Amino acid sequence: MANSFTRMMSGRNTAVMLASMGAGTLASGYLLSDNAAAAEKRRLYPPSADFPDLRKHNNCMASALTPTIYGQLRDKTTPNNWTLDQCIQTGVDNPGHPFIKTVGMVAGDEESYEVFGEIFDPVIKDRHNGYDPRTMKHPTDLDASKITSGMFDERFVLSSRVRTGRSIRGLSLPPACSRSERREVERVVVTALSGLKGDLAGRYYSLGEMSDREQQQLIDEHFLFDKPVSPLLTAAGMARDWPDARGIWHNNEKNFLIWINEEDHTRVISMEKGGNMKRVFERFCRGLKQVENLILERGWEFMWNERLGYILTCPSNLGTGLRAGVHIRLPLLSRDHRFKKMLDNLRLQKRGTGGVDTAATGDTVDISNLDRLGKSEVELVQLVIDGVNYLIECKKDEHSVQTLMQYFQFIFLNFGKHLNSPLAVVYGLKCYTCWGDNPGSCNSVWDCPKSYDRCASTIVSQNMISKHCMRSDLCSNSYSVGVRCCAEDLCNGAKQTAVFVPLLLVPIAVSTLFT
């Protein structure tokens, strides 16, 4: 009974009753203060009794939360009465994710990141590649003219997309917002978007007014979000009152879209079919700047601070909130067990084309940037462009490698009988410890330039062979020469196959002389 009473009298409920009934005698005699209520709760149920069982969990929150931190934060609330337990509930209910390591917590309002900083800060540092929100400042750069090589080979890239999120300052975030706050977000944003002109002009479509057929068509075209069914989102309260005050705004060409009241107050998206990422990003920057100006003109502003950048619901989207991605065909490369490691080195991530909760199946995958915080928008988009172009070059080499392997098989079948011992060819991939710094440091350089040039010109052009990561080794008999490659990466590992075929001529020729 005492516990029910103190819980009822805590936080916002106490403030409302004091305001409506008069604070004089009530404050001094009949009502417990916030501090007294918290002390009573700690006496009856200490933090150790409330600490969640995270022994089988694999998310950033579970790694960072300790009994000490929980004890310090359990009884704190934000001005909107949001608690630590509400922040972490989605991570407690969902121990892990089949495809990614999740964050495991959400913010209910802008103040959550300050009030519960002792847990948010280490989670942010873990998720954002060591970014320390206590000491570092986040850069912002929306100058699309700085982008280079932003046109992909459209034989491989099917579509390009850039998105971010923005939150309206003064209103609770989706996990904590009331119906009235959610409707206010919709009103503020839709009113502002009516001011967009030119190629950005469009209209708003409320989910509540759409037919099921219209909704499904937009979902199938990757324009519209569906009702959240992922446990990560539903446990965080994202699906409450669905579809109240949710909708999509898009321009007439359907290449500039804004989702309202999904995971964040707004999601701003620029997208189109094909590989022109630079044009997609230019439209994104131009549209985002206009939207922010229209919001400011109406007396509102986006949540932002210099440590965390733009404030969004999930800590994974802090900073730029930006995800630049492509749908790309990589039939062989994407199925190689080393592909994930290669993406990690490029600071990229792979998803299914249906979103974060879908597996990558078939030949087409969604490739996007892994980081959001600590790098500017321009830096992240350029990183994706460079990384995707690199993957495309690897994909182009697959055909050459297959042709060379067929030639290798022909030589082996026709000339292998002349060898006095089994042909020894050692094929190795890169040593990942030296990736990106000095790829040749883990191997001695093949020191026969004339032979190298001759072999290179025999089958393939010079630019298909990485000269610095080759060396010759003597094999089990004195006249069979094998080649070991410490490839610069998975792609160059494939390229080295080009060297094997001409080099096989050496042991074959030597063997022929002795038979």
Coordinates of C-alpha atoms in Angstrom, one line a residue:
M1 CA 0.0 0.0 0.0
A2 CA 2.8 2.4 0.9
N3 CA 4.6 1.6 -2.3
S4 CA 1.5 2.3 -4.4
F5 CA 0.9 5.6 -2.7
T6 CA 4.4 6.8 -3.0
R7 CA 4.5 5.8 -6.7
M8 CA 1.3 7.7 -7.3
M9 CA 2.6 10.7 -5.5
S10 CA 6.0 10.9 -7.4
G11 CA 7.1 13.0 -10.3
R12 CA 4.5 14.7 -12.5
N13 CA 1.5 13.5 -10.4
T14 CA 2.7 15.4 -7.3
A15 CA 3.3 18.6 -9.3
V16 CA -0.2 18.4 -10.8
M17 CA -1.9 17.9 -7.4
L18 CA 0.2 20.7 -5.8
A19 CA -0.8 23.1 -8.5
S20 CA -4.5 22.3 -8.4
M21 CA -5.0 22.0 -4.7
G22 CA -2.6 24.5 -3.3
A23 CA 1.0 23.8 -2.1
G24 CA 0.9 25.3 1.4
T25 CA -0.3 22.7 4.0
L26 CA -0.2 19.8 1.5
A27 CA 3.5 20.3 0.8
S28 CA 4.3 20.5 4.5
G29 CA 2.1 17.7 5.8
Y30 CA 0.1 15.5 3.5
L31 CA 2.2 14.9 0.4
L32 CA 5.6 13.4 0.1
S33 CA 8.2 15.5 -1.8
D34 CA 10.0 14.0 -4.8
N35 CA 13.1 13.4 -2.7
A36 CA 11.1 11.7 0.1
A37 CA 9.2 9.5 -2.4
A38 CA 12.5 8.4 -4.0
A39 CA 14.0 7.7 -0.6
E40 CA 11.0 5.6 0.4
K41 CA 11.2 3.6 -2.8
R42 CA 14.9 3.0 -2.3
R43 CA 14.2 1.8 1.3
L44 CA 11.5 -0.6 0.2
Y45 CA 13.1 -1.8 -3.1
P46 CA 16.8 -1.0 -3.4
P47 CA 18.3 -0.7 -6.9
S48 CA 19.9 -4.1 -6.5
A49 CA 16.4 -5.6 -6.4
D50 CA 15.4 -3.9 -9.6
F51 CA 18.6 -4.4 -11.6
P52 CA 17.7 -6.3 -14.9
D53 CA 19.1 -9.7 -15.7
L54 CA 21.4 -9.0 -18.6
R55 CA 23.6 -12.1 -18.5
K56 CA 22.5 -13.4 -21.9
H57 CA 22.2 -10.0 -23.6
N58 CA 24.3 -8.7 -26.5
N59 CA 23.7 -5.0 -27.0
C60 CA 25.5 -1.8 -26.2
M61 CA 23.3 -1.0 -23.2
A62 CA 23.9 -4.4 -21.6
S63 CA 27.6 -4.0 -22.0
A64 CA 27.7 -0.6 -20.3
L65 CA 25.1 -0.9 -17.5
T66 CA 26.4 -1.8 -14.1
P67 CA 24.7 -2.1 -10.7
T68 CA 26.4 1.1 -9.7
I69 CA 25.2 3.1 -12.7
Y70 CA 21.8 1.7 -12.3
G71 CA 21.7 2.6 -8.6
Q72 CA 22.7 6.2 -9.4
L73 CA 20.1 6.7 -12.2
R74 CA 17.1 4.5 -11.3
D75 CA 15.2 7.2 -9.4
K76 CA 16.0 10.1 -11.6
T77 CA 13.5 11.5 -14.1
T78 CA 13.6 14.1 -16.9
P79 CA 11.3 17.1 -16.9
N80 CA 8.9 15.0 -18.9
N81 CA 9.0 12.3 -16.2
W82 CA 10.9 9.8 -18.3
T83 CA 12.9 7.2 -16.4
L84 CA 16.0 5.1 -16.8
D85 CA 13.9 1.9 -16.9
Q86 CA 11.9 3.3 -19.8
C87 CA 15.1 4.1 -21.6
I88 CA 16.5 0.6 -21.4
Q89 CA 13.3 -1.5 -21.6
T90 CA 13.7 -2.2 -25.3
G91 CA 17.2 -3.6 -24.6
V92 CA 16.0 -5.6 -21.7
D93 CA 13.2 -7.2 -23.7
N94 CA 15.4 -7.9 -26.7
P95 CA 18.7 -9.6 -25.8
G96 CA 20.1 -9.5 -29.3
H97 CA 19.4 -9.1 -33.0
P98 CA 20.1 -11.7 -35.7
F99 CA 21.9 -9.3 -38.0
I100 CA 23.4 -6.4 -36.0
K101 CA 24.5 -5.5 -32.6
T102 CA 21.8 -3.1 -31.4
V103 CA 22.1 -0.2 -29.0
G104 CA 19.5 -1.5 -26.6
M105 CA 18.1 1.8 -25.3
V106 CA 16.2 4.9 -26.5
A107 CA 15.7 8.5 -25.4
G108 CA 12.2 9.8 -24.4
D109 CA 13.2 13.5 -24.8
E110 CA 16.2 15.7 -25.4
E111 CA 17.0 15.9 -21.7
S112 CA 17.4 12.1 -21.5
Y113 CA 20.9 12.3 -22.9
E114 CA 21.9 14.7 -20.0
V115 CA 19.9 13.2 -17.1
F116 CA 21.1 9.7 -17.9
G117 CA 24.5 10.6 -19.3
E118 CA 26.3 8.1 -17.2
I119 CA 24.8 5.3 -19.3
F120 CA 24.2 7.1 -22.6
D121 CA 27.8 8.3 -22.9
P122 CA 29.5 4.8 -22.8
V123 CA 26.8 3.4 -25.1
I124 CA 27.4 6.2 -27.6
K125 CA 31.2 5.6 -27.4
D126 CA 30.7 1.9 -28.0
R127 CA 28.3 2.4 -31.0
H128 CA 30.1 5.3 -32.6
N129 CA 33.6 3.9 -33.0
G130 CA 35.1 5.5 -29.9
Y131 CA 33.5 9.0 -30.1
D132 CA 33.5 10.5 -26.6
P133 CA 30.6 12.8 -26.1
R134 CA 32.2 14.3 -23.0
T135 CA 35.2 15.7 -24.8
M136 CA 34.5 15.8 -28.5
K137 CA 32.5 18.0 -30.8
H138 CA 30.5 16.9 -33.8
P139 CA 31.0 18.5 -37.2
T140 CA 28.3 19.4 -39.7
D141 CA 28.8 20.0 -43.4
L142 CA 26.0 20.1 -46.0
D143 CA 28.1 21.4 -48.9
A144 CA 27.3 18.9 -51.7
S145 CA 29.8 20.5 -54.1
K146 CA 32.6 18.8 -52.1
I147 CA 31.6 15.4 -53.2
T148 CA 33.7 13.6 -55.9
S149 CA 33.2 10.5 -58.0
G150 CA 29.5 10.4 -57.1
M151 CA 28.3 8.5 -60.1
F152 CA 28.2 4.7 -59.7
D153 CA 28.3 2.1 -62.5
E154 CA 24.6 1.4 -63.0
R155 CA 25.2 -2.1 -64.1
F156 CA 25.7 -2.9 -60.4
V157 CA 24.0 -0.1 -58.4
L158 CA 20.2 -0.2 -58.7
S159 CA 19.2 2.7 -56.5
S160 CA 20.8 5.4 -54.3
R161 CA 19.4 7.0 -51.1
V162 CA 20.4 9.4 -48.4
R163 CA 18.2 9.9 -45.2
T164 CA 18.4 11.6 -41.8
G165 CA 16.1 12.4 -38.9
R166 CA 15.2 15.6 -37.2
S167 CA 13.4 16.3 -33.9
I168 CA 11.3 19.3 -32.9
R169 CA 12.7 20.9 -29.8
G170 CA 10.3 21.2 -26.9
L171 CA 8.2 18.1 -27.7
S172 CA 8.8 14.6 -26.4
L173 CA 10.4 12.0 -28.7
P174 CA 8.1 9.2 -30.1
P175 CA 8.7 6.7 -27.2
A176 CA 7.4 9.2 -24.7
C177 CA 5.2 11.6 -26.6
S178 CA 1.5 12.0 -25.8
R179 CA -1.2 11.9 -28.5
S180 CA -1.3 15.7 -28.3
E181 CA 2.4 16.1 -28.7
R182 CA 2.5 13.7 -31.7
R183 CA -0.3 15.6 -33.3
E184 CA 1.6 18.9 -32.7
V185 CA 4.6 17.4 -34.5
E186 CA 2.4 16.6 -37.4
R187 CA 0.9 20.1 -37.5
V188 CA 4.2 21.9 -37.2
V189 CA 5.9 19.9 -39.9
V190 CA 3.1 19.8 -42.4
T191 CA 2.5 23.5 -42.1
A192 CA 6.2 24.2 -42.7
L193 CA 6.5 21.8 -45.7
S194 CA 3.7 23.7 -47.4
G195 CA 6.3 26.4 -48.0
L196 CA 8.5 24.2 -50.2
K197 CA 8.7 25.4 -53.9
G198 CA 10.0 24.3 -57.2
D199 CA 11.1 20.7 -57.6
L200 CA 10.6 20.1 -53.9
A201 CA 7.0 21.1 -53.9
G202 CA 4.5 18.3 -53.0
R203 CA 1.8 17.3 -50.6
Y204 CA 1.1 15.4 -47.4
Y205 CA -0.6 12.0 -47.1
S206 CA -2.0 10.9 -43.7
L207 CA -1.8 7.2 -43.0
G208 CA -5.2 7.4 -41.4
E209 CA -6.8 8.6 -44.6
M210 CA -5.0 6.1 -47.0
S211 CA -6.6 2.9 -48.2
D212 CA -4.8 -0.3 -47.5
R213 CA -4.0 -0.6 -51.2
E214 CA -2.4 2.8 -51.3
Q215 CA -0.3 2.1 -48.3
Q216 CA 0.9 -1.2 -49.6
Q217 CA 1.9 0.3 -52.9
L218 CA 4.0 3.0 -51.3
I219 CA 5.6 0.4 -49.0
D220 CA 6.4 -1.9 -51.9
E221 CA 8.0 1.0 -53.7
H222 CA 10.2 1.7 -50.6
F223 CA 8.5 5.1 -50.2
L224 CA 6.5 4.5 -47.0
F225 CA 7.1 2.9 -43.6
D226 CA 4.8 0.2 -42.3
K227 CA 3.4 -0.2 -38.8
P228 CA 6.4 -1.2 -36.6
V229 CA 6.3 -4.9 -35.9
S230 CA 10.0 -5.3 -34.9
P231 CA 10.3 -6.1 -31.1
L232 CA 13.0 -3.4 -30.9
L233 CA 10.5 -0.7 -31.9
T234 CA 7.3 -2.0 -30.2
A235 CA 9.1 -2.5 -26.9
A236 CA 10.2 1.1 -27.1
G237 CA 6.6 2.3 -27.6
M238 CA 6.9 3.3 -31.2
A239 CA 3.6 1.7 -32.3
R240 CA 1.3 3.4 -29.8
D241 CA -1.9 4.8 -31.2
W242 CA -1.1 3.7 -34.7
P243 CA -1.6 5.3 -37.2
D244 CA -2.6 8.4 -35.3
A245 CA -0.7 11.5 -36.6
R246 CA 1.5 9.5 -38.9
G247 CA 2.0 10.2 -42.6
I248 CA 4.3 10.8 -45.5
W249 CA 5.0 14.0 -47.4
H250 CA 6.7 13.7 -50.8
N251 CA 7.4 16.0 -53.8
N252 CA 5.7 15.4 -57.1
E253 CA 8.7 13.4 -58.5
K254 CA 8.7 11.1 -55.4
N255 CA 12.4 11.6 -54.9
F256 CA 12.3 13.8 -51.8
L257 CA 10.2 12.4 -49.0
I258 CA 9.6 13.2 -45.3
W259 CA 8.2 10.6 -42.9
I260 CA 6.3 12.0 -39.9
N261 CA 6.1 10.3 -36.5
E262 CA 7.7 7.0 -37.3
E263 CA 10.8 6.3 -35.2
D264 CA 11.6 10.0 -35.1
H265 CA 9.6 13.1 -35.4
T266 CA 10.7 13.3 -39.0
R267 CA 12.8 11.3 -41.5
V268 CA 14.1 13.3 -44.4
I269 CA 14.9 11.2 -47.5
S270 CA 16.3 11.8 -50.9
M271 CA 16.3 8.8 -53.3
E272 CA 16.2 7.8 -56.9
K273 CA 16.8 4.8 -59.1
G274 CA 20.3 4.4 -60.6
G275 CA 23.7 5.4 -59.3
N276 CA 23.8 9.2 -59.2
M277 CA 24.6 9.5 -55.5
K278 CA 26.0 13.1 -55.9
R279 CA 22.6 14.3 -57.3
V280 CA 20.8 12.5 -54.6
F281 CA 22.9 14.2 -51.9
E282 CA 22.7 17.6 -53.5
R283 CA 18.9 17.3 -53.4
F284 CA 19.1 16.1 -49.8
C285 CA 21.2 19.0 -48.7
R286 CA 19.1 21.6 -50.5
G287 CA 15.8 20.2 -49.2
L288 CA 17.0 19.8 -45.7
K289 CA 18.2 23.4 -45.5
Q290 CA 14.9 24.6 -46.8
V291 CA 12.9 22.5 -44.3
E292 CA 14.9 23.8 -41.4
N293 CA 14.5 27.4 -42.5
L294 CA 10.7 26.9 -42.8
I295 CA 10.6 25.4 -39.3
L296 CA 12.6 28.3 -37.8
E297 CA 10.3 30.8 -39.5
R298 CA 7.4 29.4 -37.6
G299 CA 9.0 29.7 -34.2
W300 CA 10.3 26.1 -33.8
E301 CA 13.8 24.6 -34.1
F302 CA 15.4 21.2 -34.3
M303 CA 17.1 19.5 -31.3
W304 CA 20.8 19.9 -31.6
N305 CA 23.9 20.4 -29.5
E306 CA 27.6 20.6 -30.3
R307 CA 28.5 17.4 -28.5
L308 CA 25.9 15.1 -29.9
G309 CA 24.9 16.9 -33.1
Y310 CA 21.2 16.4 -34.0
I311 CA 19.2 14.6 -31.3
L312 CA 17.2 11.6 -32.3
T313 CA 15.4 8.8 -30.5
C314 CA 18.0 6.1 -30.9
P315 CA 21.6 6.8 -29.9
S316 CA 22.7 5.1 -33.1
N317 CA 21.4 8.0 -35.1
L318 CA 22.9 10.9 -33.2
G319 CA 25.2 13.4 -34.9
T320 CA 24.3 13.5 -38.6
G321 CA 21.5 10.9 -38.3
L322 CA 22.6 10.2 -41.9
R323 CA 22.5 6.9 -43.7
A324 CA 23.7 7.0 -47.3
G325 CA 23.1 3.7 -49.0
V326 CA 22.7 1.8 -52.3
H327 CA 21.1 -1.3 -53.5
I328 CA 23.9 -3.1 -55.3
R329 CA 24.4 -6.5 -57.1
L330 CA 27.4 -8.4 -55.7
P331 CA 26.6 -12.0 -56.6
L332 CA 29.9 -13.7 -55.5
L333 CA 31.5 -11.1 -53.2
S334 CA 28.5 -10.7 -51.0
R335 CA 28.4 -14.4 -50.2
D336 CA 32.0 -14.7 -49.3
H337 CA 32.5 -15.3 -45.5
R338 CA 35.1 -12.6 -45.5
F339 CA 32.8 -9.9 -46.9
K340 CA 31.6 -8.7 -43.5
K341 CA 35.2 -8.1 -42.4
M342 CA 35.9 -6.2 -45.6
L343 CA 32.9 -4.0 -45.0
D344 CA 34.0 -3.4 -41.4
N345 CA 37.3 -2.1 -42.7
L346 CA 35.5 0.2 -45.0
R347 CA 33.2 1.4 -42.2
L348 CA 30.2 0.1 -44.2
Q349 CA 27.4 -2.2 -43.2
K350 CA 25.2 -4.7 -45.1
R351 CA 21.4 -5.0 -44.8
G352 CA 18.7 -6.8 -46.6
T353 CA 16.8 -4.7 -49.1
G354 CA 13.7 -4.8 -46.9
G355 CA 15.4 -3.0 -44.0
V356 CA 17.4 -3.6 -40.9
D357 CA 15.1 -6.6 -39.8
T358 CA 15.6 -8.5 -43.1
A359 CA 18.4 -10.8 -44.1
A360 CA 20.4 -10.1 -47.2
T361 CA 19.3 -12.7 -49.7
G362 CA 20.0 -13.2 -53.3
D363 CA 22.5 -11.2 -55.2
T364 CA 21.3 -7.7 -54.2
V365 CA 22.2 -6.1 -50.9
D366 CA 21.8 -2.8 -49.2
I367 CA 25.2 -1.2 -48.4
S368 CA 25.5 2.0 -46.2
N369 CA 27.7 3.9 -43.8
L370 CA 28.2 2.4 -40.4
D371 CA 29.0 5.7 -38.6
R372 CA 26.7 8.6 -37.9
L373 CA 28.5 10.7 -35.2
G374 CA 31.9 12.3 -35.3
K375 CA 32.0 12.7 -39.1
S376 CA 30.2 15.3 -41.2
E377 CA 27.5 14.6 -43.8
V378 CA 30.0 15.2 -46.6
E379 CA 32.6 12.9 -45.1
L380 CA 30.1 10.1 -44.6
V381 CA 28.6 10.3 -48.1
Q382 CA 32.1 10.4 -49.6
L383 CA 33.1 7.4 -47.5
V384 CA 30.1 5.5 -49.0
I385 CA 31.0 6.6 -52.5
D386 CA 34.6 5.5 -52.2
G387 CA 33.7 2.2 -50.6
V388 CA 31.0 1.3 -53.0
N389 CA 33.2 2.1 -56.0
Y390 CA 35.8 -0.1 -54.5
L391 CA 33.3 -3.0 -54.2
I392 CA 32.3 -2.5 -57.8
E393 CA 36.0 -2.8 -58.9
C394 CA 36.1 -6.1 -57.0
K395 CA 32.9 -7.2 -58.7
K396 CA 34.4 -6.4 -62.1
D397 CA 37.4 -8.6 -61.3
E398 CA 35.3 -11.6 -60.7
H399 CA 34.9 -12.2 -64.5
S400 CA 38.6 -11.9 -65.1
V401 CA 39.4 -14.3 -62.2
Q402 CA 36.9 -16.9 -63.5
T403 CA 38.4 -16.8 -67.0
L404 CA 41.9 -17.2 -65.6
M405 CA 40.9 -20.1 -63.4
Q406 CA 39.6 -21.8 -66.5
Y407 CA 42.9 -21.3 -68.2
F408 CA 44.7 -22.6 -65.0
Q409 CA 42.6 -25.8 -65.2
F410 CA 43.5 -26.2 -68.9
I411 CA 47.2 -25.9 -68.2
F412 CA 47.1 -28.2 -65.2
L413 CA 45.2 -30.9 -67.1
N414 CA 47.4 -30.8 -70.2
F415 CA 50.8 -30.2 -68.6
G416 CA 50.5 -31.4 -65.0
K417 CA 51.6 -34.9 -66.0
H418 CA 55.1 -33.6 -66.6
L419 CA 55.5 -32.5 -63.0
N420 CA 57.6 -34.9 -60.8
S421 CA 55.6 -33.8 -57.7
P422 CA 52.3 -32.2 -57.1
L423 CA 52.1 -28.6 -58.1
A424 CA 52.4 -26.5 -55.0
V425 CA 50.5 -23.2 -55.2
V426 CA 49.7 -21.5 -52.0
Y427 CA 46.8 -19.0 -52.3
G428 CA 46.3 -16.7 -49.4
L429 CA 44.2 -13.6 -48.7
K430 CA 45.2 -10.4 -47.0
C431 CA 46.6 -10.0 -43.6
Y432 CA 44.0 -7.7 -42.1
T433 CA 46.3 -6.3 -39.5
C434 CA 48.1 -4.1 -42.0
W435 CA 45.0 -3.1 -44.1
G436 CA 45.0 0.5 -45.1
D437 CA 48.4 1.4 -43.7
N438 CA 51.1 -0.5 -45.5
P439 CA 49.7 -3.5 -47.3
G440 CA 53.2 -4.8 -48.2
S441 CA 54.6 -4.7 -44.8
C442 CA 53.5 -8.3 -44.0
N443 CA 55.3 -9.8 -47.0
S444 CA 58.5 -9.3 -48.8
V445 CA 58.3 -7.8 -52.3
W446 CA 58.7 -10.1 -55.2
D447 CA 62.1 -9.0 -56.4
C448 CA 62.1 -10.0 -60.1
P449 CA 60.8 -7.0 -62.0
K450 CA 61.4 -8.5 -65.5
S451 CA 59.6 -11.7 -64.7
Y452 CA 56.8 -9.8 -63.1
D453 CA 56.4 -7.6 -66.1
R454 CA 56.6 -10.5 -68.5
C455 CA 54.0 -12.5 -66.5
A456 CA 51.7 -9.5 -66.2
S457 CA 51.7 -8.9 -69.9
T458 CA 51.1 -12.5 -70.7
I459 CA 47.5 -12.7 -69.5
V460 CA 46.4 -9.4 -68.0
S461 CA 47.2 -5.8 -68.0
Q462 CA 49.5 -4.3 -65.3
N463 CA 46.7 -2.7 -63.4
M464 CA 45.2 -6.0 -62.5
I465 CA 48.1 -7.1 -60.3
S466 CA 49.3 -5.7 -57.0
K467 CA 53.0 -6.0 -57.3
H468 CA 53.8 -5.0 -53.8
C469 CA 52.2 -8.0 -52.1
M470 CA 53.7 -10.9 -54.0
R471 CA 56.7 -13.1 -53.3
S472 CA 58.1 -16.3 -54.7
D473 CA 58.6 -19.4 -52.6
L474 CA 60.4 -22.7 -53.3
C475 CA 58.1 -25.7 -52.9
S476 CA 58.8 -29.3 -52.0
N477 CA 60.9 -30.1 -55.1
S478 CA 63.7 -27.9 -56.4
Y479 CA 62.1 -27.0 -59.7
S480 CA 58.4 -26.3 -58.8
V481 CA 57.8 -22.7 -57.9
G482 CA 54.7 -21.7 -56.0
V483 CA 53.4 -18.2 -55.3
R484 CA 52.0 -16.9 -52.1
C485 CA 50.0 -13.6 -52.0
C486 CA 49.3 -11.5 -49.0
A487 CA 46.5 -9.7 -50.7
E488 CA 45.7 -6.1 -49.9
D489 CA 42.1 -7.1 -49.2
L490 CA 39.5 -9.6 -50.4
C491 CA 39.4 -7.9 -53.8
N492 CA 43.1 -7.8 -54.4
G493 CA 43.2 -11.4 -53.1
A494 CA 41.1 -12.3 -56.1
K495 CA 43.3 -10.2 -58.4
Q496 CA 46.4 -12.2 -57.4
T497 CA 44.9 -15.2 -59.1
A498 CA 45.9 -13.5 -62.3
V499 CA 49.5 -14.1 -61.4
F500 CA 49.2 -17.8 -60.8
V501 CA 48.5 -18.8 -64.4
P502 CA 51.6 -17.3 -66.1
L503 CA 53.8 -18.4 -63.2
L504 CA 52.7 -22.0 -63.7
L505 CA 54.5 -21.9 -67.0
V506 CA 57.8 -21.8 -65.0
P507 CA 57.5 -25.2 -63.2
I508 CA 56.0 -26.7 -66.3
A509 CA 58.9 -25.6 -68.5
V510 CA 61.4 -26.7 -65.9
S511 CA 59.7 -30.1 -65.5
T512 CA 59.6 -30.6 -69.2
L513 CA 63.4 -30.2 -69.4
F514 CA 64.0 -33.0 -66.9
T515 CA 61.5 -35.5 -68.4

